[in-house]
Short mmCIF file of C-alpha atoms in Angstrom, two decimals:
data_model
loop_
_atom_site.label_atom_id
_atom_site.label_comp_id
_atom_site.label_asym_id
_atom_site.label_seq_id
_atom_site.Cartn_x
_atom_site.Cartn_y
_atom_site.Cartn_z
CA MET A 232 -62.57 -39.09 -65.28
CA LEU A 233 -60.05 -41.37 -63.58
CA SER A 234 -60.26 -45.01 -64.62
CA PHE A 235 -59.70 -47.94 -62.34
CA ARG A 236 -56.95 -49.08 -64.71
CA SER A 237 -54.65 -46.28 -63.58
CA ALA A 238 -55.74 -46.74 -59.97
CA LEU A 239 -54.70 -50.37 -60.18
CA GLY A 240 -51.28 -49.36 -61.41
CA ILE A 241 -52.08 -50.15 -65.05
CA GLY A 242 -50.81 -47.15 -66.93
CA LYS A 243 -49.38 -43.88 -65.66
CA PRO A 244 -50.93 -42.14 -62.64
CA THR A 245 -52.59 -38.79 -63.23
CA GLY A 246 -52.41 -35.61 -61.20
CA ASP A 247 -55.92 -36.31 -59.91
CA GLN A 248 -54.53 -39.28 -57.97
CA LYS A 249 -52.47 -37.08 -55.65
CA PHE A 250 -53.89 -36.51 -52.20
CA SER A 251 -52.54 -35.96 -48.70
CA LEU A 252 -51.60 -38.85 -46.43
CA GLY A 253 -50.06 -36.72 -43.68
CA ILE A 254 -52.89 -36.31 -41.18
CA PRO A 255 -54.36 -39.84 -41.63
CA LEU A 256 -50.87 -41.29 -41.17
CA VAL A 257 -50.37 -39.29 -37.97
CA ILE A 258 -53.74 -40.51 -36.65
CA ALA A 259 -52.95 -44.13 -37.47
CA LEU A 260 -49.43 -44.00 -36.03
CA ALA A 261 -50.63 -42.25 -32.87
CA SER A 262 -53.30 -44.91 -32.41
CA GLY A 263 -50.75 -47.67 -32.96
CA VAL A 264 -48.29 -46.17 -30.47
CA LEU A 265 -51.02 -45.75 -27.84
CA LEU A 266 -52.09 -49.36 -28.37
CA LEU A 267 -48.49 -50.44 -27.85
CA VAL A 268 -48.30 -48.40 -24.65
CA ALA A 269 -51.53 -50.03 -23.43
CA LEU A 270 -50.53 -53.58 -24.35
CA LEU A 271 -46.82 -53.84 -23.54
CA PRO A 272 -47.11 -53.60 -19.71
CA LEU A 273 -49.77 -56.33 -19.50
CA PRO A 274 -48.84 -59.48 -17.58
CA TYR A 275 -48.39 -62.83 -19.26
CA TRP A 276 -51.39 -64.98 -20.02
CA LEU A 277 -51.21 -68.78 -20.02
CA ASP A 278 -49.81 -69.34 -23.52
CA GLU A 279 -47.14 -66.72 -22.91
CA GLY A 280 -46.39 -68.35 -19.58
CA ALA A 281 -45.83 -71.61 -21.43
CA SER A 282 -43.39 -69.80 -23.75
CA ILE A 283 -41.39 -68.46 -20.82
CA PHE A 284 -41.55 -71.82 -19.05
CA PHE A 285 -40.02 -73.40 -22.16
CA VAL A 286 -37.21 -71.00 -22.80
CA THR A 287 -35.88 -70.62 -19.27
CA ARG A 288 -34.54 -74.18 -19.51
CA PRO A 289 -31.19 -75.15 -21.10
CA LEU A 290 -31.36 -75.14 -24.90
CA PRO A 291 -31.46 -78.96 -25.34
CA GLU A 292 -34.37 -79.12 -22.91
CA VAL A 293 -36.11 -76.26 -24.74
CA THR A 294 -36.11 -78.43 -27.85
CA ARG A 295 -37.48 -81.40 -25.89
CA TYR A 296 -40.25 -79.26 -24.40
CA VAL A 297 -41.22 -77.92 -27.81
CA ALA A 298 -41.29 -81.44 -29.23
CA ASN A 299 -44.17 -82.11 -26.83
CA ASP A 300 -45.97 -78.88 -27.73
CA ILE A 301 -47.78 -78.02 -30.96
CA HIS A 302 -45.24 -75.62 -32.48
CA PRO A 303 -41.87 -76.02 -34.23
CA PRO A 304 -38.85 -74.81 -32.24
CA LEU A 305 -37.43 -71.76 -34.06
CA TYR A 306 -39.28 -69.06 -32.14
CA PHE A 307 -38.47 -70.69 -28.80
CA TRP A 308 -34.79 -70.93 -29.72
CA LEU A 309 -34.77 -67.21 -30.53
CA LEU A 310 -36.70 -66.37 -27.36
CA HIS A 311 -34.29 -68.49 -25.30
CA PHE A 312 -31.35 -66.27 -26.29
CA TRP A 313 -33.48 -63.12 -26.10
CA VAL A 314 -34.47 -63.91 -22.51
CA TRP A 315 -30.82 -64.57 -21.70
CA ILE A 316 -30.08 -60.98 -22.81
CA VAL A 317 -33.10 -58.98 -21.56
CA GLY A 318 -34.65 -61.14 -18.84
CA THR A 319 -38.20 -62.42 -18.48
CA HIS A 320 -40.22 -59.30 -17.76
CA PRO A 321 -43.34 -59.28 -20.00
CA ALA A 322 -42.50 -55.94 -21.63
CA ALA A 323 -38.93 -57.06 -22.36
CA THR A 324 -39.86 -60.40 -23.92
CA ALA A 325 -42.60 -58.77 -26.02
CA LEU A 326 -39.95 -56.63 -27.72
CA LEU A 327 -38.88 -59.68 -29.73
CA SER A 328 -42.39 -59.91 -31.21
CA LEU A 329 -42.44 -56.17 -31.77
CA GLY A 330 -39.13 -56.38 -33.63
CA THR A 331 -40.34 -59.15 -35.93
CA TYR A 332 -43.52 -57.14 -36.52
CA ALA A 333 -41.39 -54.20 -37.66
CA VAL A 334 -39.59 -56.54 -40.09
CA ALA A 335 -42.98 -57.74 -41.35
CA LEU A 336 -44.18 -54.17 -41.96
CA TRP A 337 -40.97 -53.35 -43.82
CA TYR A 338 -41.44 -56.28 -46.17
CA LEU A 339 -45.16 -55.48 -46.51
CA PHE A 340 -44.32 -51.95 -47.63
CA ARG A 341 -41.83 -53.28 -50.18
CA LEU A 342 -44.34 -55.87 -51.40
CA ALA A 343 -47.18 -53.34 -51.84
CA ARG A 344 -44.83 -50.96 -53.65
CA LEU A 345 -43.65 -53.78 -55.92
CA LEU A 346 -47.22 -54.87 -56.64
CA TYR A 347 -48.53 -51.36 -57.32
CA ASP A 348 -46.83 -48.14 -56.23
CA ARG A 349 -45.50 -46.19 -53.27
CA ARG A 350 -48.85 -44.57 -52.46
CA THR A 351 -50.51 -47.96 -52.17
CA ALA A 352 -47.68 -49.08 -49.90
CA SER A 353 -48.10 -46.00 -47.70
CA ILE A 354 -51.86 -46.49 -47.26
CA THR A 355 -51.32 -50.20 -46.60
CA LEU A 356 -48.84 -49.37 -43.86
CA LEU A 357 -51.24 -46.77 -42.48
CA LEU A 358 -54.06 -49.33 -42.20
CA CYS A 359 -51.86 -51.96 -40.55
CA CYS A 360 -50.40 -49.52 -38.01
CA SER A 361 -53.92 -48.72 -36.78
CA SER A 362 -54.99 -52.37 -36.49
CA PHE A 363 -55.57 -53.55 -32.93
CA LEU A 364 -55.42 -57.20 -33.96
CA LEU A 365 -51.94 -56.89 -35.47
CA THR A 366 -50.70 -54.68 -32.64
CA TYR A 367 -52.07 -57.16 -30.11
CA TYR A 368 -49.93 -59.97 -31.48
CA ALA A 369 -46.97 -57.59 -31.83
CA THR A 370 -46.96 -57.28 -28.03
CA GLU A 371 -47.53 -60.95 -27.21
CA THR A 372 -44.66 -63.25 -26.27
CA ARG A 373 -45.64 -65.75 -28.92
CA MET A 374 -44.54 -66.65 -32.44
CA TYR A 375 -47.26 -65.09 -34.59
CA THR A 376 -45.44 -61.94 -35.71
CA LEU A 377 -42.47 -64.11 -36.68
CA VAL A 378 -44.91 -66.08 -38.87
CA LEU A 379 -46.09 -62.75 -40.28
CA ALA A 380 -42.53 -61.61 -41.01
CA ALA A 381 -41.72 -64.94 -42.67
CA ALA A 382 -44.80 -64.73 -44.91
CA MET A 383 -44.23 -61.10 -45.90
CA GLY A 384 -40.56 -61.78 -46.65
CA ALA A 385 -41.32 -64.92 -48.65
CA TYR A 386 -44.14 -63.23 -50.58
CA TYR A 387 -41.97 -60.25 -51.45
CA TYR A 388 -39.13 -62.40 -52.78
CA LEU A 389 -41.57 -64.71 -54.58
CA TYR A 390 -43.24 -61.87 -56.46
CA ALA A 391 -39.88 -60.28 -57.20
CA SER A 392 -38.72 -63.66 -58.55
CA VAL A 393 -41.73 -63.81 -60.86
CA ARG A 394 -40.81 -60.38 -62.19
CA ARG A 395 -37.10 -61.25 -62.50
CA PRO A 396 -36.77 -65.06 -62.53
CA GLU A 397 -33.09 -64.94 -63.49
CA ARG A 398 -32.12 -63.42 -60.10
CA LEU A 399 -30.98 -66.39 -57.99
CA SER A 400 -30.67 -64.23 -54.87
CA LEU A 401 -34.44 -63.60 -54.92
CA TRP A 402 -35.19 -67.33 -54.93
CA VAL A 403 -32.72 -67.82 -52.08
CA GLY A 404 -34.47 -65.11 -50.08
CA CYS A 405 -37.83 -66.78 -50.71
CA PHE A 406 -36.44 -70.13 -49.56
CA LEU A 407 -34.91 -68.71 -46.37
CA TRP A 408 -38.07 -66.92 -45.27
CA ASN A 409 -40.22 -69.96 -46.04
CA ALA A 410 -37.81 -72.05 -43.97
CA VAL A 411 -38.27 -69.59 -41.10
CA GLY A 412 -42.04 -69.92 -41.49
CA VAL A 413 -42.27 -73.73 -41.46
CA TYR A 414 -39.94 -73.92 -38.45
CA THR A 415 -42.10 -71.37 -36.62
CA HIS A 416 -45.65 -72.71 -37.12
CA TYR A 417 -46.99 -75.93 -38.64
CA PHE A 418 -49.88 -74.18 -40.39
CA TYR A 419 -47.41 -72.02 -42.30
CA TRP A 420 -47.27 -74.93 -44.75
CA LEU A 421 -50.64 -73.64 -45.98
CA ALA A 422 -48.88 -70.45 -47.10
CA VAL A 423 -46.37 -72.64 -48.96
CA ILE A 424 -49.26 -74.45 -50.66
CA ALA A 425 -50.75 -71.08 -51.69
CA GLN A 426 -47.43 -70.00 -53.20
CA THR A 427 -47.28 -73.30 -55.11
CA ALA A 428 -50.81 -72.73 -56.43
CA PHE A 429 -49.92 -69.22 -57.61
CA LEU A 430 -46.83 -70.43 -59.48
CA GLY A 431 -48.83 -73.33 -60.92
CA TRP A 432 -51.32 -70.80 -62.31
CA GLN A 433 -48.48 -68.79 -63.79
CA ALA A 434 -47.09 -71.96 -65.38
CA LEU A 435 -50.46 -72.53 -67.07
CA ARG A 436 -50.12 -69.04 -68.48
CA GLY A 437 -46.78 -69.92 -70.06
CA GLN A 438 -44.22 -69.27 -67.32
CA ARG A 439 -43.13 -72.91 -66.91
CA ARG A 440 -39.62 -71.90 -65.93
CA LEU A 441 -41.00 -70.48 -62.69
CA LEU A 442 -42.51 -73.81 -61.70
CA ARG A 443 -39.23 -75.64 -62.33
CA ARG A 444 -37.32 -73.25 -60.10
CA TRP A 445 -40.03 -73.49 -57.47
CA GLY A 446 -39.79 -77.27 -57.61
CA TRP A 447 -36.13 -77.08 -56.63
CA LEU A 448 -36.92 -74.56 -53.87
CA LEU A 449 -39.77 -76.68 -52.52
CA THR A 450 -37.59 -79.79 -52.53
CA ALA A 451 -34.91 -77.96 -50.56
CA LEU A 452 -37.56 -76.73 -48.10
CA VAL A 453 -38.92 -80.24 -47.52
CA VAL A 454 -35.39 -81.63 -47.07
CA ALA A 455 -34.58 -78.87 -44.58
CA PHE A 456 -37.71 -79.75 -42.58
CA ILE A 457 -37.16 -83.53 -42.58
CA PRO A 458 -35.54 -83.57 -39.08
CA TRP A 459 -38.77 -82.22 -37.61
CA VAL A 460 -41.26 -84.22 -39.70
CA PRO A 461 -41.66 -87.15 -37.22
CA THR A 462 -42.33 -84.70 -34.39
CA MET A 463 -44.85 -82.75 -36.48
CA VAL A 464 -46.74 -85.91 -37.45
CA ALA A 465 -46.83 -87.12 -33.85
CA ARG A 466 -48.04 -83.82 -32.45
CA LEU A 467 -50.68 -83.20 -35.12
CA THR A 468 -51.92 -86.75 -34.62
CA ASP A 469 -52.32 -85.99 -30.91
CA LYS A 470 -54.31 -82.88 -31.83
CA ILE A 471 -56.90 -84.65 -34.01
CA GLY A 472 -59.47 -84.39 -31.24
CA GLN A 473 -58.86 -80.67 -30.87
CA LEU A 474 -59.10 -80.14 -34.63
CA GLU A 475 -62.42 -81.99 -34.69
CA TRP A 476 -63.65 -79.71 -31.93
CA MET A 477 -62.47 -76.65 -33.86
CA GLN A 478 -64.12 -77.94 -37.01
CA GLY A 479 -67.47 -77.86 -35.25
CA GLN A 480 -67.21 -74.15 -34.54
CA PRO A 481 -69.19 -71.59 -36.58
CA TRP A 482 -66.36 -70.77 -38.99
CA SER A 483 -68.51 -69.44 -41.82
CA GLY A 484 -67.76 -65.76 -42.16
CA ARG A 485 -65.57 -65.70 -39.04
CA LEU A 486 -62.25 -65.12 -40.76
CA LEU A 487 -63.71 -62.68 -43.28
CA ALA A 488 -65.58 -60.80 -40.57
CA THR A 489 -62.52 -60.56 -38.32
CA ALA A 490 -60.19 -59.62 -41.15
CA ILE A 491 -62.54 -56.97 -42.50
CA GLY A 492 -63.43 -55.80 -39.02
CA ALA A 493 -59.77 -55.25 -38.19
CA LEU A 494 -59.35 -52.88 -41.13
CA VAL A 495 -62.90 -51.80 -42.01
CA PRO A 496 -65.24 -50.96 -39.11
CA ILE A 497 -68.25 -53.12 -39.98
CA ASP A 498 -70.00 -52.55 -36.64
CA PRO A 499 -70.11 -48.73 -36.86
CA ILE A 500 -70.94 -48.83 -40.59
CA SER A 501 -73.70 -51.46 -40.60
CA PRO A 502 -76.32 -49.33 -38.73
CA LEU A 503 -75.97 -46.72 -41.48
CA LEU A 504 -76.75 -49.24 -44.22
CA PRO A 505 -80.17 -50.78 -44.97
CA LEU A 506 -78.66 -54.28 -44.78
CA PRO A 507 -77.90 -56.80 -42.03
CA VAL A 508 -74.25 -57.12 -40.96
CA ARG A 509 -73.88 -60.43 -42.81
CA TRP A 510 -75.10 -58.92 -46.08
CA THR A 511 -72.85 -55.92 -45.50
CA GLN A 512 -69.88 -58.28 -45.25
CA VAL A 513 -70.89 -60.13 -48.40
CA LEU A 514 -71.39 -56.85 -50.28
CA LEU A 515 -68.04 -55.51 -49.14
CA ALA A 516 -66.34 -58.78 -50.06
CA GLY A 517 -67.85 -58.49 -53.53
CA VAL A 518 -66.57 -54.94 -53.89
CA ILE A 519 -63.09 -56.07 -52.83
CA ALA A 520 -63.15 -58.86 -55.39
CA ALA A 521 -64.33 -56.43 -58.05
CA VAL A 522 -61.55 -53.97 -57.29
CA ALA A 523 -59.00 -56.74 -57.84
CA VAL A 524 -60.29 -57.40 -61.36
CA LYS A 525 -58.27 -55.77 -64.13
CA GLU A 526 -61.06 -54.40 -66.31
CA ILE A 527 -62.93 -52.01 -63.98
CA ARG A 528 -63.57 -48.40 -64.87
CA TRP A 529 -65.87 -45.48 -64.30
CA GLY A 530 -67.73 -44.12 -67.31
CA GLN A 531 -70.19 -41.24 -66.96
CA GLY A 532 -70.76 -42.10 -63.34
CA VAL A 533 -71.44 -45.78 -64.06
CA LEU A 534 -69.21 -48.56 -62.73
CA THR A 535 -68.42 -51.10 -65.44
CA ILE A 536 -66.86 -54.49 -64.61
CA GLY A 537 -65.28 -56.75 -67.18
CA CYS A 538 -63.93 -60.13 -66.08
CA ARG A 539 -61.89 -61.13 -69.10
CA ASN A 540 -58.74 -61.75 -67.08
CA PHE A 541 -56.94 -60.85 -63.90
CA SER A 542 -53.82 -58.77 -63.49
CA LEU A 543 -50.72 -60.40 -62.04
CA PRO A 544 -51.00 -58.48 -58.72
CA ALA A 545 -54.70 -59.38 -58.42
CA THR A 546 -53.98 -63.07 -59.05
CA PHE A 547 -51.12 -63.01 -56.56
CA LEU A 548 -53.20 -61.40 -53.81
CA GLY A 549 -56.31 -63.47 -54.50
CA VAL A 550 -54.56 -66.84 -54.32
CA LEU A 551 -52.54 -66.00 -51.20
CA ILE A 552 -55.57 -64.56 -49.39
CA VAL A 553 -58.09 -67.29 -50.20
CA ILE A 554 -56.22 -70.62 -50.14
CA PRO A 555 -54.69 -70.77 -46.60
CA PRO A 556 -57.91 -70.09 -44.64
CA LEU A 557 -60.01 -72.30 -46.93
CA ILE A 558 -57.68 -75.28 -46.49
CA GLY A 559 -57.34 -74.49 -42.80
CA GLN A 560 -61.10 -74.49 -42.38
CA SER A 561 -61.34 -77.89 -44.05
CA ILE A 562 -59.08 -79.39 -41.35
CA GLY A 563 -60.71 -77.45 -38.54
CA ALA A 564 -58.16 -74.66 -37.96
CA TRP A 565 -60.05 -71.39 -38.08
CA PHE A 566 -58.14 -69.26 -35.53
CA VAL A 567 -57.32 -65.97 -37.25
CA ARG A 568 -53.83 -65.89 -35.73
CA TYR A 569 -52.95 -69.01 -37.75
CA PHE A 570 -53.46 -66.94 -40.89
CA ILE A 571 -52.31 -63.58 -39.59
CA TYR A 572 -50.49 -62.95 -42.87
CA VAL A 573 -53.86 -62.70 -44.68
CA LEU A 574 -54.76 -59.42 -42.96
CA PRO A 575 -51.92 -57.27 -44.39
CA LEU A 576 -52.64 -58.63 -47.87
CA MET A 577 -56.27 -57.58 -47.47
CA SER A 578 -55.06 -54.14 -46.42
CA ILE A 579 -53.33 -53.82 -49.81
CA ILE A 580 -56.70 -54.38 -51.50
CA PHE A 581 -58.34 -51.86 -49.16
CA ALA A 582 -55.65 -49.37 -50.13
CA ARG A 583 -56.42 -49.97 -53.82
CA LEU A 584 -60.11 -49.50 -53.09
CA ILE A 585 -59.43 -46.06 -51.62
CA ILE A 586 -57.13 -45.05 -54.47
CA ALA A 587 -59.72 -46.22 -57.01
CA ILE A 588 -62.21 -43.52 -55.95
CA PRO A 589 -62.30 -41.22 -59.00
CA ARG A 590 -62.51 -37.71 -57.49
CA VAL A 591 -59.65 -36.46 -55.37
CA ARG A 592 -61.85 -34.62 -52.83
CA VAL A 593 -64.11 -37.62 -52.39
CA ARG A 594 -61.05 -39.85 -52.11
CA GLN A 595 -59.51 -37.58 -49.46
CA THR A 596 -62.77 -37.49 -47.49
CA VAL A 597 -63.13 -41.28 -47.65
CA LEU A 598 -59.54 -41.73 -46.47
CA TYR A 599 -60.09 -39.44 -43.47
CA ALA A 600 -63.40 -41.11 -42.59
CA TRP A 601 -61.94 -44.58 -43.12
CA VAL A 602 -58.96 -44.01 -40.84
CA VAL A 603 -60.96 -42.28 -38.10
CA THR A 604 -63.66 -44.97 -38.00
CA VAL A 605 -61.11 -47.79 -38.18
CA VAL A 606 -59.15 -46.30 -35.29
CA ALA A 607 -62.37 -45.83 -33.31
CA PHE A 608 -63.47 -49.40 -34.01
CA ASN A 609 -60.09 -50.82 -33.06
CA TRP A 610 -60.13 -48.95 -29.76
CA TRP A 611 -63.67 -50.12 -29.09
CA PHE A 612 -62.44 -53.66 -29.79
CA ALA A 613 -59.36 -53.12 -27.62
CA LEU A 614 -61.37 -51.86 -24.65
CA ALA A 615 -63.62 -54.90 -24.95
CA VAL A 616 -60.69 -57.33 -25.13
CA LEU A 617 -58.22 -55.85 -22.65
CA PRO A 618 -60.19 -56.74 -19.48
CA ASN A 619 -59.99 -60.40 -20.57
CA ARG A 620 -56.40 -60.20 -21.84
CA SER A 621 -55.21 -62.65 -19.18
CA TYR A 622 -56.85 -65.77 -17.86
CA PHE A 623 -55.29 -64.68 -14.57
CA SER A 624 -54.50 -61.14 -13.50
CA TRP A 625 -51.10 -62.04 -12.10
CA PRO A 626 -50.43 -58.70 -10.35
CA ALA A 627 -53.77 -59.06 -8.53
CA VAL A 628 -52.94 -62.65 -7.60
CA ALA A 629 -49.50 -61.61 -6.36
CA GLN A 630 -51.04 -58.78 -4.34
CA GLN A 631 -53.38 -61.20 -2.61
CA LEU A 632 -50.54 -63.65 -1.95
CA THR A 633 -48.43 -60.80 -0.56
CA ARG A 634 -50.92 -60.44 2.29
CA LEU A 635 -50.28 -64.03 3.31
CA GLY A 636 -47.82 -64.92 6.06
CA ASN A 637 -47.71 -62.30 8.77
CA PRO A 638 -45.23 -62.61 10.47
CA PRO A 639 -42.78 -63.88 7.82
CA GLU A 640 -42.01 -67.11 9.68
CA ALA A 641 -45.59 -68.23 9.10
CA GLY A 642 -44.57 -70.65 6.38
CA ILE A 643 -43.62 -71.19 2.77
CA VAL A 644 -45.49 -70.81 -0.52
CA LEU A 645 -45.34 -73.76 -2.90
CA VAL A 646 -46.22 -72.92 -6.49
CA ALA A 647 -46.21 -75.10 -9.60
CA GLN A 648 -43.37 -74.16 -11.93
CA GLU A 649 -45.58 -72.70 -14.65
CA GLU A 650 -47.41 -70.39 -12.23
CA TRP A 651 -44.15 -69.52 -10.46
CA VAL A 652 -42.75 -68.18 -13.73
CA LEU A 653 -45.77 -65.90 -14.07
CA LEU A 654 -45.95 -64.77 -10.45
CA ARG A 655 -42.35 -64.08 -9.56
CA HIS A 656 -42.27 -60.67 -11.29
CA TYR A 657 -45.13 -59.37 -9.14
CA TYR A 658 -44.88 -61.15 -5.77
CA ARG A 659 -43.43 -58.92 -3.05
CA GLY A 660 -44.54 -60.87 0.02
CA PRO A 661 -42.47 -62.04 2.99
CA LEU A 662 -42.77 -65.78 2.37
CA PRO A 663 -40.33 -67.86 0.34
CA LEU A 664 -41.81 -68.57 -3.10
CA VAL A 665 -40.70 -72.07 -4.10
CA SER A 666 -41.55 -73.80 -7.36
CA ILE A 667 -42.77 -77.38 -7.23
CA LEU A 668 -40.44 -79.44 -9.39
CA PRO A 669 -37.93 -82.13 -8.42
CA LYS A 670 -34.37 -80.86 -8.22
CA GLU A 671 -33.01 -83.23 -10.84
CA PHE A 672 -35.72 -82.03 -13.22
CA GLU A 673 -33.43 -79.08 -13.92
CA HIS A 674 -30.75 -81.47 -15.14
CA GLY A 675 -32.68 -83.29 -17.84
CA ASP A 676 -34.88 -85.70 -15.89
CA PRO A 677 -36.37 -88.31 -18.29
CA GLU A 678 -39.83 -87.36 -17.03
CA LEU A 679 -39.35 -84.06 -18.83
CA ASP A 680 -40.73 -85.68 -21.96
CA ARG A 681 -44.05 -86.33 -20.25
CA LEU A 682 -44.58 -82.78 -19.10
CA ARG A 683 -47.90 -81.22 -20.03
CA LEU A 684 -48.42 -77.47 -20.05
CA ALA A 685 -50.59 -75.09 -18.13
CA ALA A 686 -52.84 -74.24 -21.05
CA LEU A 687 -54.27 -77.78 -21.10
CA ARG A 688 -56.40 -79.38 -18.41
CA THR A 689 -53.89 -82.15 -17.80
CA VAL A 690 -51.54 -83.20 -15.05
CA THR A 691 -47.86 -82.38 -14.85
CA GLU A 692 -46.42 -85.87 -14.51
CA SER A 693 -43.40 -85.20 -12.32
CA ASN A 694 -42.53 -86.63 -8.93
CA ALA A 695 -42.20 -83.72 -6.53
CA GLY A 696 -40.86 -85.66 -3.55
CA GLU A 697 -37.60 -83.80 -3.29
CA ALA A 698 -39.37 -80.49 -3.81
CA LEU A 699 -41.59 -81.30 -0.83
CA ALA A 700 -38.49 -82.14 1.15
CA VAL A 701 -37.59 -78.44 0.98
CA ALA A 702 -40.80 -77.67 2.91
CA ARG A 703 -40.14 -80.08 5.79
CA SER A 704 -38.73 -77.35 8.02
CA PHE A 705 -42.00 -75.40 7.85
CA ARG A 706 -45.11 -76.09 9.91
CA THR A 707 -47.32 -73.91 7.69
CA ILE A 708 -47.50 -74.23 3.93
CA TRP A 709 -49.46 -72.21 1.41
CA LEU A 710 -50.16 -74.23 -1.72
CA VAL A 711 -50.91 -72.31 -4.92
CA GLU A 712 -52.39 -74.38 -7.73
CA GLY A 713 -53.45 -73.36 -11.21
CA PRO A 714 -54.24 -75.39 -14.32
CA SER A 715 -50.99 -77.35 -13.90
CA ARG A 716 -51.14 -79.79 -10.98
CA PRO A 717 -47.86 -81.54 -10.19
CA LEU A 718 -48.01 -84.95 -8.58
CA ALA A 719 -46.27 -85.97 -5.38
CA ASP A 720 -46.01 -89.37 -7.02
CA PRO A 721 -47.92 -91.14 -9.82
CA ASP A 722 -50.91 -91.69 -7.51
CA ARG A 723 -51.20 -88.61 -5.35
CA SER A 724 -51.41 -84.88 -5.92
CA ILE A 725 -49.43 -82.39 -3.86
CA ALA A 726 -52.59 -81.38 -2.00
CA GLU A 727 -53.36 -85.00 -1.09
CA THR A 728 -49.84 -85.52 0.18
CA LEU A 729 -49.93 -82.35 2.27
CA GLY A 730 -53.32 -83.36 3.62
CA GLY A 731 -51.74 -86.48 5.07
CA GLN A 732 -48.98 -84.54 6.81
CA CYS A 733 -50.74 -81.31 7.79
CA ARG A 734 -54.09 -79.94 8.85
CA PRO A 735 -55.75 -78.63 5.65
CA GLY A 736 -57.48 -75.30 5.81
CA PRO A 737 -60.10 -73.75 3.53
CA MET A 738 -59.37 -73.32 -0.16
CA ASP A 739 -59.65 -69.81 -1.56
CA THR A 740 -60.22 -69.28 -5.29
CA VAL A 741 -58.04 -66.30 -6.10
CA PHE A 742 -59.16 -66.00 -9.69
CA SER A 743 -61.27 -67.94 -12.13
CA SER A 744 -61.77 -67.39 -15.84
CA GLN A 745 -65.37 -67.46 -17.00
CA GLY A 746 -65.94 -69.87 -19.84
CA ASN A 747 -62.47 -71.43 -19.67
CA ASP A 748 -62.91 -73.75 -16.68
CA VAL A 749 -59.55 -72.76 -15.22
CA GLY A 750 -58.74 -71.07 -11.96
CA LEU A 751 -56.07 -70.32 -9.40
CA THR A 752 -56.53 -71.53 -5.83
CA VAL A 753 -54.65 -70.98 -2.56
CA GLN A 754 -54.94 -73.42 0.34
CA ARG A 755 -53.27 -73.20 3.76
CA PHE A 756 -51.92 -76.28 5.53
CA ASP A 757 -51.05 -75.92 9.26
CA ASP A 758 -49.44 -78.04 11.98
CA CYS A 759 -47.34 -80.02 9.51
CA ALA A 760 -45.71 -83.03 11.18
CA TRP A 761 -43.61 -84.54 8.45
CA ASP A 762 -43.28 -88.29 8.13
CA VAL A 763 -40.11 -88.58 6.06
CA SER A 764 -40.99 -92.06 4.84
CA ALA A 765 -44.21 -90.73 3.36
CA ILE A 766 -42.29 -88.53 0.96
CA ARG A 767 -41.01 -90.66 -1.86
CA PRO A 768 -38.01 -89.12 -3.64
CA SER A 769 -37.91 -88.71 -7.39
CA ALA A 770 -36.87 -91.75 -9.36
CA LYS A 771 -33.38 -91.54 -10.74
#
């Protein structure tokens, strides 16, 4: 009878452990590729639009934009140069995220192999490749797969350093990937705290040298981040209200349910069990915790658990999985994407759970059933999410705008800069599509620092007088407004200014997002008789 000790990598593997991964791996990879094909062509949603809006500016202005956002600048710097090479089509910009996801999977495979063995690493990779949640973020023009790559790289070098503390190059690798993480997302510091807790635990077990080396690494990391500390403090202070709102959300079980649901299909399984979904999650969480314990074995068909101590891999995984979301919940940050690096670590434990099954035929059957049901669940999840992938269906919006202006001399379309970035890839109409921003804004206008983004229900504080001057030769103007609403001056919106110069027509809501209180409207203004004095130019 196979013991859990050998399944956990304690002792030599037996011949009974060998089983085929070929067909399950093909199923998982095929599912992952099809998900990529389904997700890559999708248009930008608002957060991605903000990313593109950032990085299409000169690099110094990119940094100034990011300083007013809620993320550190590294991803936007990388995306700035990536866009310069490949352009701003959604599929092209998503390739940067896909590339960093590939790096993350490579380090995850190495980490799982270092923790246990190659078979564990293969099953871990299999589970992650079939995950819709991970694939979703791998095709999004945002920074989350770079966070994932940073965490997987840092974790690999950290564990390798624990095994071989004399290797300075391993500590350097850990430092570099942690530096990438903290300059990519503020909440990555929670992963740094988890690493500190793990090494602190190892120091209590006699490995004090590790903690001294980590102290030097952590000091270097803090020093490297000092230039961005004032910005981080200012932005997180501004977000206190949002964090309080997040803290009031029903977090309990959310992260666990989402993490387990991404890799273990709770919804299809729960009807087969005589337990509610919540109890199923608790039971499964208990099994996962039990598998991580060192002293677990089968004896005459009876599972025996001894909790005398934990193995080094179990301690490593347990600390890094539990601490970031628990601390994050305490400050109100429960979004799963903030802790995306937890999901691959859980997949390592799921892989160990499969390998721990004592009989090879049962183990093979469970692996097949596991992969098939996980793939089915992820596609069910994908088909539920994809219709709401964008707040705005930009191709549909562009198609409706294309019907405007027949004949072509009917007018001009004014669009706020953020929406213009999202629409320009799809609009094929006859009218000029002009973004509403003052001309000198492109050259570092001081009002740049007061810009607020489309994802927030706030006003873009920029004087658009000179932008309106472009429209003076047109008697008909189509105004497209989304969540960002530029001002003609500090007191009047663009629509109010146009209403004083033209005859306003009806407003048509092109698209609205249920539950998000955002929409995209188009309004026609006719018979424009421009009073030049009424258009105040931008302040120099």
